[in-house]
Structure formats: structure tokens, C-alpha cells
XYZ file of C-alpha atoms in Angstrom:
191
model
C -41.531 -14.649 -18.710
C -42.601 -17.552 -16.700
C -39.828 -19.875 -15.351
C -40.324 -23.674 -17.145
C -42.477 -26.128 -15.225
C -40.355 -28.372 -13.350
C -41.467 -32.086 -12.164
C -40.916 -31.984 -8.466
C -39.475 -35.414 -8.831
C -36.619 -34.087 -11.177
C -35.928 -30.608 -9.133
C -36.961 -29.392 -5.882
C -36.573 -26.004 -4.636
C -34.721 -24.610 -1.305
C -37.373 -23.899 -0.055
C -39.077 -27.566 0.015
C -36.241 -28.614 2.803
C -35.390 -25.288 4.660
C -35.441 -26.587 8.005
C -35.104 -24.920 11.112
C -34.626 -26.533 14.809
C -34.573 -24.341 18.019
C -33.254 -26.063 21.181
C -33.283 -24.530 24.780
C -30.154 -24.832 25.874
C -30.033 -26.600 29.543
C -27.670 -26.979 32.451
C -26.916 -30.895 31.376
C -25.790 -30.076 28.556
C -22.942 -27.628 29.855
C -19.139 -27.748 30.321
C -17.407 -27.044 33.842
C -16.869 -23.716 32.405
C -20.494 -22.838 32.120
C -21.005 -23.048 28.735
C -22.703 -25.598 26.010
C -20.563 -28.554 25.122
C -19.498 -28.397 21.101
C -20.713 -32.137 20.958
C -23.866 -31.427 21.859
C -24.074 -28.643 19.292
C -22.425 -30.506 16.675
C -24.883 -33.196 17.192
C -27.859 -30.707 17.029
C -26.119 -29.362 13.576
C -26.218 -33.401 12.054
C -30.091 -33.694 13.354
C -30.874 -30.603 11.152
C -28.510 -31.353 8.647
C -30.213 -35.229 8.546
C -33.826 -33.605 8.573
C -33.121 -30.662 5.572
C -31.508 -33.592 3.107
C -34.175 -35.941 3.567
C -36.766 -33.725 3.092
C -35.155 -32.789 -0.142
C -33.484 -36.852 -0.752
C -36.820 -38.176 -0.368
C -34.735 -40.612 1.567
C -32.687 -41.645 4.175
C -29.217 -39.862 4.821
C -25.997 -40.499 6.018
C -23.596 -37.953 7.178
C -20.249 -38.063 4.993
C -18.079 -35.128 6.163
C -18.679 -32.140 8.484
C -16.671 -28.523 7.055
C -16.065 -25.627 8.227
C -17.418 -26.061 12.051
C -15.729 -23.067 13.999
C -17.204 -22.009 17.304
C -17.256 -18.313 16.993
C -18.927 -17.472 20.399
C -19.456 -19.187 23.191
C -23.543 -20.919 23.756
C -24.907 -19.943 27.293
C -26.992 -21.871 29.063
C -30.982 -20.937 29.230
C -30.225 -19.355 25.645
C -32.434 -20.735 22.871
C -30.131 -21.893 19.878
C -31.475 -22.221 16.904
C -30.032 -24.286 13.898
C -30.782 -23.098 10.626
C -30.503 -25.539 7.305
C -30.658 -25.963 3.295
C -29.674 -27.490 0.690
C -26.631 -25.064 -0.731
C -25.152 -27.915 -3.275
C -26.367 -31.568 -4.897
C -24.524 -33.868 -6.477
C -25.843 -37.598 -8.475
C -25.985 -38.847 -4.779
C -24.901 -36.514 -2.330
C -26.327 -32.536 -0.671
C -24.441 -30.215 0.791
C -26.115 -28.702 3.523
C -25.284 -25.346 5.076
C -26.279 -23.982 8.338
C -26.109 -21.337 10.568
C -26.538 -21.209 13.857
C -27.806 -18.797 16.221
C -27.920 -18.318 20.092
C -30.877 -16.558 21.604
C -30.951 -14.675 24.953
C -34.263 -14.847 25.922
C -34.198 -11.949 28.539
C -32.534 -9.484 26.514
C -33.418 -11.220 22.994
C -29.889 -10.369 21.566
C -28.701 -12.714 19.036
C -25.505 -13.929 18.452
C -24.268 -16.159 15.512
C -22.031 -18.954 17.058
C -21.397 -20.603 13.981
C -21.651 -21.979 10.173
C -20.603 -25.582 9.135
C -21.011 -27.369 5.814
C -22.438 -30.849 6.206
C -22.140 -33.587 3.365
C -24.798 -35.892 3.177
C -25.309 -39.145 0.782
C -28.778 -40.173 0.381
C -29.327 -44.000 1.186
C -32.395 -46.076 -1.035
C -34.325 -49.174 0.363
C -30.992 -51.645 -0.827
C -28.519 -49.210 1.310
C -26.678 -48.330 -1.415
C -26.579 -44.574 -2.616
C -29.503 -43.497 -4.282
C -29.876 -40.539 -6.490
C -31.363 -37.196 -5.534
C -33.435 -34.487 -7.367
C -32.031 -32.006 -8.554
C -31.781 -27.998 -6.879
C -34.162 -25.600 -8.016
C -32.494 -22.133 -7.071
C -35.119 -19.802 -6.324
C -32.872 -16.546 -5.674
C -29.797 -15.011 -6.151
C -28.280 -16.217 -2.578
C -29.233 -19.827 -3.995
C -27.410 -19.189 -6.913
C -24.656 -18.129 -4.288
C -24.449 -20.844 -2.087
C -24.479 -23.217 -4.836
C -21.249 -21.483 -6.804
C -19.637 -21.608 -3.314
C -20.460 -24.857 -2.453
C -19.038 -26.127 -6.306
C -15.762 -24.056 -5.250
C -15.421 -25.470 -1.628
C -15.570 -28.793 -2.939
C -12.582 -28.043 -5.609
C -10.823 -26.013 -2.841
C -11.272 -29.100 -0.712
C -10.440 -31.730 -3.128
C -7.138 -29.931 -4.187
C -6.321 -29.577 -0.557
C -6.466 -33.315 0.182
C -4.943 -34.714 -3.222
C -1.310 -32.194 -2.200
C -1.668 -33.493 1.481
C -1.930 -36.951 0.341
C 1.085 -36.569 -1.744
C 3.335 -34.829 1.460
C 2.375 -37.832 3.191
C 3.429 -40.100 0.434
C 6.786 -38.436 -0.010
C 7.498 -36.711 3.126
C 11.161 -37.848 4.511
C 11.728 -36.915 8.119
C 15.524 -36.424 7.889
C 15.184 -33.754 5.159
C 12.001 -32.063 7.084
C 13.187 -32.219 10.245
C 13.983 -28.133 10.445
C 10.375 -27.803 10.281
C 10.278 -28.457 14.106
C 12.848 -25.603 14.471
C 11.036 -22.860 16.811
C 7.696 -25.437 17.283
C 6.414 -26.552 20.878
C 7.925 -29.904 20.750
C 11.063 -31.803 21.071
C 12.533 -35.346 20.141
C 12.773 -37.726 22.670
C 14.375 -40.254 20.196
C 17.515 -40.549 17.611
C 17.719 -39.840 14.244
């Protein structure tokens, strides 16, 4: 059976935005330790993460939140790293953008993956104000994946920030204050 025609203005698949940048990685842009600055890397990951939604936006985007960016291994230089992206999630307005990254040595062309982050992106129209996006056409079962794990993350996430909004709301020091007990810290003021 034949999947229904889609408009491509109504759905676009994965596969439309899939974007992949590879970047040599040079001595500039290393620590004093020898190895690649995370800024530079996490600016790499908002290029491809700017370049996948607006292939699939049709549209300018803006970067809302960055998830999930842990450095797993370190990025050498003369490695090539490349940064691969797609569209895992859509809202009305927004994408959710996953992508992997992965360091290259060139001499002995092992691989290692250094990381996976989640970038949120809104999609801007011609007025600046958030425009709406097609929708996700999920071409195989590790779509289907990344899109049920992108809907979770986001209720994970929003759960997460609504009970640390209300700790901060109601937290009183002098009844918390045993939570510093056996921390790195001390007061250097009066209670």
C-alpha cells in the first residue's frame, strides 16, 4: 500500500533537512590543555542546528534552548569533527533538532563520538514574529523514535522546571539549611 501523497508545504520529511557539517579542527581553536574549546564546538552544534531547521522552517531560526550538551571525549586538534543534524521533533512554531557529533582522526581514521545535544529552534517569518512550520514526515522507524523521545524530553523537561520553580518559590533557608551539612561550602554570615 502506497503511503498518502503529502503537499511538501504541509509535511516535509527528515530527510529534506539532514544536514551534516565537517570542520578541521585547528590549533586556534584549542585550550592550554591541547584540546578543542567546548565554545567553539557548541557554536559549530548552533550553525548546524540553524542550517537543518531552516532547511526544514523554510525560514529563519532562532536558537531557544540547548539540552543535553555533555562532552563525552575530549576533540584533538588536526581531527576532523563532524556535526551531524535533523529534525527529531516540531511543534506549531518550534523543531527540535538532534545531533551527534563525531571526531575524526585522520591518520588512523578512528572515530569517536564526543557528543549529542538537543537544540530548540523557533522559526522567525518576514514580521519577526514566530511563524509556523510544516509538519514531520517520519520516514523510518528511528524517526518515529526520535520523535516519541523528543515528545517525552519535552514533558520530562517541563515537569522538571514547573517543581524547581516551585522550590524556589517556597524554599526557606532556615528550615533547609542541613542541606549544606557534608557539602564543600561554609557560611561566612549569620543566620
Amino acid at each position: 500500500m502506497q503511503p498518502p501523497r503529502l503537499e511538501p508545504d504541509l509535511f516535509r520529511p527528515v530527510s529534506h533537512s539532514r544536514t551534516t557539517l565537517t570542520e578541521l579542527m585547528i590549533p586556534s581553536y584549542a585550550n592550554f590543555g591541547g584540546k578543542i574549546h567546548g565554545g567553539i564546538l557548541l557554536s559549530l552544534m548552533d550553525k548546524v542546528a540553524y542550517a537543518c531547521a531552516a532547511k526544514h522552517a523554510g525560514n529563519y531560526c532562532v536558537t531557544v534552548t540547548v539540552d543535553g550538551v555533555h562532552f563525552l571525549q575530549p576533540v584533538e586538534v588536526g581531527e576532523l569533527v563532524s556535526l551531524m543534524a535533523s529534525v527529531n521533533y516540531v511543534g506549531k512554531t518550534s523543531l527540535m533538532v538532534g545531533i551527534k557529533v563525531v571526531a575524526e582522526n585522520v591518520k588512523s581514521g578512528f572515530m569517536n563520538h564526543t557528543n549529542t545535544s538537543y537544540f530548540t529552534m523557533v522559526a522567525k517569518g518576514e514580521d519577526d514574529k514566530p511563524a509556523q512550520v510544516p509538519g514531520l514526515l517520519l520516514e523510518t522507524p528511528d524517526d518515529a523514535r526520535r520523535f516519541i523521545e523528543a515528545i517525552q524530553r519535552k514533558e520530562i523537561k517541563t515537569r522538571s522546571e514547573q517543581e524547581f520553580k516551585e522550590i524556589k518559590t517556597n524554599l526557606e533557608l532556615r528550615q533547609n539549611i542541613t542541606a549544606l551539612l557534608g557539602q564543600r561550602c561554609q557560611l561566612g554570615f549569620e543566620l
